[in-house]
PDB file of C-alpha atoms in Angstrom:
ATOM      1  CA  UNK A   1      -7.547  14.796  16.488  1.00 39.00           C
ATOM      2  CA  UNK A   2      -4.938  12.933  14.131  1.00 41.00           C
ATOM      3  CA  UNK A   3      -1.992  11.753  16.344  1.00 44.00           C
ATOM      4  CA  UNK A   4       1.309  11.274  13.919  1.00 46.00           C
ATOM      5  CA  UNK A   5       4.980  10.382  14.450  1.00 44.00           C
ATOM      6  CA  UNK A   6       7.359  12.493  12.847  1.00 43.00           C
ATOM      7  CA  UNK A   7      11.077  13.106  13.160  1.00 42.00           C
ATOM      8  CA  UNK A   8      12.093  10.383  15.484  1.00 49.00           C
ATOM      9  CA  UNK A   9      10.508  10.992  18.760  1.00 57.00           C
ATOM     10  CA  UNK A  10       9.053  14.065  18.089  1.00 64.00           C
ATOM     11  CA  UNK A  11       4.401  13.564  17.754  1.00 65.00           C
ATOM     12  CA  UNK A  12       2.696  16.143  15.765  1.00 66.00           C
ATOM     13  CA  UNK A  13      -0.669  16.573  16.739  1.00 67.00           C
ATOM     14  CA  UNK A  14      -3.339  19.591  15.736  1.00 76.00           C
ATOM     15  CA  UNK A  15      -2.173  21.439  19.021  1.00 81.00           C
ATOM     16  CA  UNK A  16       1.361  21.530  18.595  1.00 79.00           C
ATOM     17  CA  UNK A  17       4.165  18.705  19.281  1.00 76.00           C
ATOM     18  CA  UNK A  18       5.255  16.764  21.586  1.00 77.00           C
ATOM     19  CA  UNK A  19       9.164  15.801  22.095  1.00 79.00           C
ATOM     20  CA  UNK A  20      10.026  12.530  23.406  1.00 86.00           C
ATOM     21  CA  UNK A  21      14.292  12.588  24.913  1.00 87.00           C
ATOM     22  CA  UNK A  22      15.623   9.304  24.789  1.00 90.00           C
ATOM     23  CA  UNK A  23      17.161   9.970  28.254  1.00 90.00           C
ATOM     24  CA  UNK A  24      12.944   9.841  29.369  1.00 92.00           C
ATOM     25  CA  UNK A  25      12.785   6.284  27.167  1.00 93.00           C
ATOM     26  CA  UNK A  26      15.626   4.707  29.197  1.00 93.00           C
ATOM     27  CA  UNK A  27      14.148   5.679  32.382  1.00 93.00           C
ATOM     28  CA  UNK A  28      10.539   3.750  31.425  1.00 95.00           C
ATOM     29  CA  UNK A  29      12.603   0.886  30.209  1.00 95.00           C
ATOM     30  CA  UNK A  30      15.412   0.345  32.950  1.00 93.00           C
ATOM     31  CA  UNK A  31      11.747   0.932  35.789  1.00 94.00           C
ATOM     32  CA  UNK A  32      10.304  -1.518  33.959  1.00 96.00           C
ATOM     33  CA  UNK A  33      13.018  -3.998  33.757  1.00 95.00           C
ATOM     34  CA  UNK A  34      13.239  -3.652  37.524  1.00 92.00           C
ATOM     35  CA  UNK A  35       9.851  -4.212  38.323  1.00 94.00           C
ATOM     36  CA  UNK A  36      10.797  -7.521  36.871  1.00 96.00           C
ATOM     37  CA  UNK A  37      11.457 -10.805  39.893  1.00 96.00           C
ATOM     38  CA  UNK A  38      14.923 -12.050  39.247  1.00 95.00           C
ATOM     39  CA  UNK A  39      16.482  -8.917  38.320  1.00 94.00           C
ATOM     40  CA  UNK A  40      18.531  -7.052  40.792  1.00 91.00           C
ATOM     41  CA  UNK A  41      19.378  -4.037  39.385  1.00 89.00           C
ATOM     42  CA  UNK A  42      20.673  -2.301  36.366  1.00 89.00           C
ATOM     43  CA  UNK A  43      24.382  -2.649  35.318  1.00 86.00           C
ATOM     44  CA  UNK A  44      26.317   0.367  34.174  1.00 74.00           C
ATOM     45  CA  UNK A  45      27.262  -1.829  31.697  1.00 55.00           C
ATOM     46  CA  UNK A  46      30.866  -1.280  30.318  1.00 49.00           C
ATOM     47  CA  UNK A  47      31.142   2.257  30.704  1.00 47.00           C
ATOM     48  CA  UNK A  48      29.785   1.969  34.484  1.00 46.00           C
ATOM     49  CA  UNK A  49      32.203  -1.165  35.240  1.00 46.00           C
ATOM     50  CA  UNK A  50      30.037  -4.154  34.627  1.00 43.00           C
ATOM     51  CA  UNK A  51      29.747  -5.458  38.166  1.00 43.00           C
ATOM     52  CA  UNK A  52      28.804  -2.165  39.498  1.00 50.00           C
ATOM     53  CA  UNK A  53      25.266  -2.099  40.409  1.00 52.00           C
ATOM     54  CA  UNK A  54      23.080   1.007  40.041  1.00 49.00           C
ATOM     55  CA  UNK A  55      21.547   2.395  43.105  1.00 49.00           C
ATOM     56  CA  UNK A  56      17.829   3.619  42.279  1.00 47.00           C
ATOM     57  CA  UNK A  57      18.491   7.649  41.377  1.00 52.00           C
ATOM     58  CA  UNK A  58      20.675   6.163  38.524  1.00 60.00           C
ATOM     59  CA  UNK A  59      17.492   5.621  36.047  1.00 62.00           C
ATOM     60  CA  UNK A  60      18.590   5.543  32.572  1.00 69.00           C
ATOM     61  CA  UNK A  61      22.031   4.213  33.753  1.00 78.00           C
ATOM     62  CA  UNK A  62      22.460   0.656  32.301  1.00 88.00           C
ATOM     63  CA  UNK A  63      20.414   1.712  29.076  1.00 93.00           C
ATOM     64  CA  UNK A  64      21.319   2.161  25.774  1.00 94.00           C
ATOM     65  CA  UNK A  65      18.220   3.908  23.474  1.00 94.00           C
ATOM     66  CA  UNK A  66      18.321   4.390  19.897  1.00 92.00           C
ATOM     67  CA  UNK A  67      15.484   6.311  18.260  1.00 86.00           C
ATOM     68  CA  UNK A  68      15.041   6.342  14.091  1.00 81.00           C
ATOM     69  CA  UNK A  69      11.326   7.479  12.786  1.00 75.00           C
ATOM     70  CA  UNK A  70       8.630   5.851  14.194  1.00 83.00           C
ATOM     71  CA  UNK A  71      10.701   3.136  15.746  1.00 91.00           C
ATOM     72  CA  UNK A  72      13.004   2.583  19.284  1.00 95.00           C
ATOM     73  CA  UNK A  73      15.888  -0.312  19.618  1.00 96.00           C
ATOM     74  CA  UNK A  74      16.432  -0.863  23.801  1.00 97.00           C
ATOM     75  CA  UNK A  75      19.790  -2.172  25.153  1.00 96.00           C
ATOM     76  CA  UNK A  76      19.280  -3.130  28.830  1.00 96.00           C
ATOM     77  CA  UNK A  77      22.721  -3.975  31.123  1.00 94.00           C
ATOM     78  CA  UNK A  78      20.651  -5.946  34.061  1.00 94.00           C
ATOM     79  CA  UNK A  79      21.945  -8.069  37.021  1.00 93.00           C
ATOM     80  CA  UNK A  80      19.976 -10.961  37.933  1.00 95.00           C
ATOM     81  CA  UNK A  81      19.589 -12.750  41.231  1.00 94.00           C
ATOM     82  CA  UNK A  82      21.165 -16.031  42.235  1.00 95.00           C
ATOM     83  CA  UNK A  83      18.653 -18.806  41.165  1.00 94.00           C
ATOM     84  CA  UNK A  84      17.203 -16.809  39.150  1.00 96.00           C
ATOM     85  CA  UNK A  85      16.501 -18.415  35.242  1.00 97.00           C
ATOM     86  CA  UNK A  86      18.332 -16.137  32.989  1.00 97.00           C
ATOM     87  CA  UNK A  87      15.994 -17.258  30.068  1.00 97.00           C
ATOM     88  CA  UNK A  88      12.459 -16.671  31.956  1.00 97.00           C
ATOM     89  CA  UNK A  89      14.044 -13.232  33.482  1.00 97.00           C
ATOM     90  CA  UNK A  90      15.557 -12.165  30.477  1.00 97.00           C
ATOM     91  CA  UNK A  91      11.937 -12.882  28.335  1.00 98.00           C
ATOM     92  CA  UNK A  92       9.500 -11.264  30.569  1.00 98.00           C
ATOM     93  CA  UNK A  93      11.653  -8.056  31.020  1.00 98.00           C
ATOM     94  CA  UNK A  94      12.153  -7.943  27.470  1.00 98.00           C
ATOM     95  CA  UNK A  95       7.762  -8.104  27.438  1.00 98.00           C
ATOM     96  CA  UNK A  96       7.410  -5.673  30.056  1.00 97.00           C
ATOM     97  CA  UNK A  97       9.730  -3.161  28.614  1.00 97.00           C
ATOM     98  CA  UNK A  98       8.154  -3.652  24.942  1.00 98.00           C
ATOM     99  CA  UNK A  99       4.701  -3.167  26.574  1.00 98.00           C
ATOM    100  CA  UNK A 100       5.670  -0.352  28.494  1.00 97.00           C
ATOM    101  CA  UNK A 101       7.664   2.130  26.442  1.00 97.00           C
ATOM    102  CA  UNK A 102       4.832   1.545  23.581  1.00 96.00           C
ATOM    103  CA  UNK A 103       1.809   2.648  25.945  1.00 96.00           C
ATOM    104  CA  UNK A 104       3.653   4.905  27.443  1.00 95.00           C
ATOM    105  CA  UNK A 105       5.225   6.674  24.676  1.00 93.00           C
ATOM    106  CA  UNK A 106       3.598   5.729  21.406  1.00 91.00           C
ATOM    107  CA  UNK A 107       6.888   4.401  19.434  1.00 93.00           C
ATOM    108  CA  UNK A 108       7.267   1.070  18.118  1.00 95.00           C
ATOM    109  CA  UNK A 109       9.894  -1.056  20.344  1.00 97.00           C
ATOM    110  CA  UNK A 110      11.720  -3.083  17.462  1.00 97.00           C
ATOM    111  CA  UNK A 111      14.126  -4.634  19.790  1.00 97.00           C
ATOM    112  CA  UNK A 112      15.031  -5.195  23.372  1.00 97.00           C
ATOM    113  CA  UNK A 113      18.246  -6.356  23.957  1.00 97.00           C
ATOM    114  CA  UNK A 114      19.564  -7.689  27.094  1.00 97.00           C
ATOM    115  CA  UNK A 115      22.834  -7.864  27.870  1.00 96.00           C
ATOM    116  CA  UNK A 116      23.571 -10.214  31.556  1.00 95.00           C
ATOM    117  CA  UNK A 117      26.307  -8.490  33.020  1.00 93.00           C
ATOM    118  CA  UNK A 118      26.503 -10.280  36.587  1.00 92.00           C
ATOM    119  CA  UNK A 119      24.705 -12.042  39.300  1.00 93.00           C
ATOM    120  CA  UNK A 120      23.564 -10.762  42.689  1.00 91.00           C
ATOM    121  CA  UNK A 121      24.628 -12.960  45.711  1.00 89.00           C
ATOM    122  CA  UNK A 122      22.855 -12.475  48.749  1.00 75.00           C
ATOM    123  CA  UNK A 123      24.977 -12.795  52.258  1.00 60.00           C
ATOM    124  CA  UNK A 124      23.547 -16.248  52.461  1.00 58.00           C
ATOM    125  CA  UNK A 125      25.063 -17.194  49.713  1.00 52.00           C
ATOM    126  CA  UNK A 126      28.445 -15.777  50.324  1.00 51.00           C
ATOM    127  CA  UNK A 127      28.670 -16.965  53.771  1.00 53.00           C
ATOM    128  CA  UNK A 128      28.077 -20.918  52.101  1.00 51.00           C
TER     129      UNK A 128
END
């Protein structure tokens, strides 16, 4: 069985094809991102207000996904926890997403942008 990308997200196989919506990319990339320690949530970036946080149902809220060919360009709106280090967070979500919109979809992840659009501050913090 030959497995081949054709017409953006669309795979041609020798049973038929299979059609990939970039609405179901931005939900594997904003579930990974938030898998990642140090991010709180996704941002609804500045369409959503950017320090509105997105509650859980909102998947492919905070997620920008462009689709050409073979290929897939990821813009991520995140908020990160206080303490957190923006460089280390921003990195391994970037890997994580990569990693798992690839295996889980078969495109090639050119890019993964992310864009910090606030930080999270626990009552704790506040209170200080």
């Amino acid at each position: 069985m030959s497995n081949n990308l054709e017409n953006n997200d669309e795979i041609v196989d020798d049973y038929g094809q299979i059609k990939i919506s970039d609405e179901v990319v931005g939900i594997i990339a904003s579930l990974a991102a938030t898998e990642i320690k140090g991010v709180a949530g996704m941002s609804g970036g500045i369409t959503g207000g950017i320090s509105e946080m997105l509650g859980r149902k909102n998947f492919s809220k905070g997620v920008k996904v462009e689709v050409k060919e073979k290929e897939v360009s990821i813009s991520l709106y995140i908020i990160v926890e206080y303490g957190a280090k923006i460089p280390e967070v921003a990195w391994e979500v970037q890997e994580s997403v990569k990693n798992t919109v690839e295996t889980m979809t078969g495109l090639n992840v050119v890019e993964v942008n992310i864009n910090i659009q606030g930080v999270n501050i626990e009552k704790e913090h506040k209170e200080e």
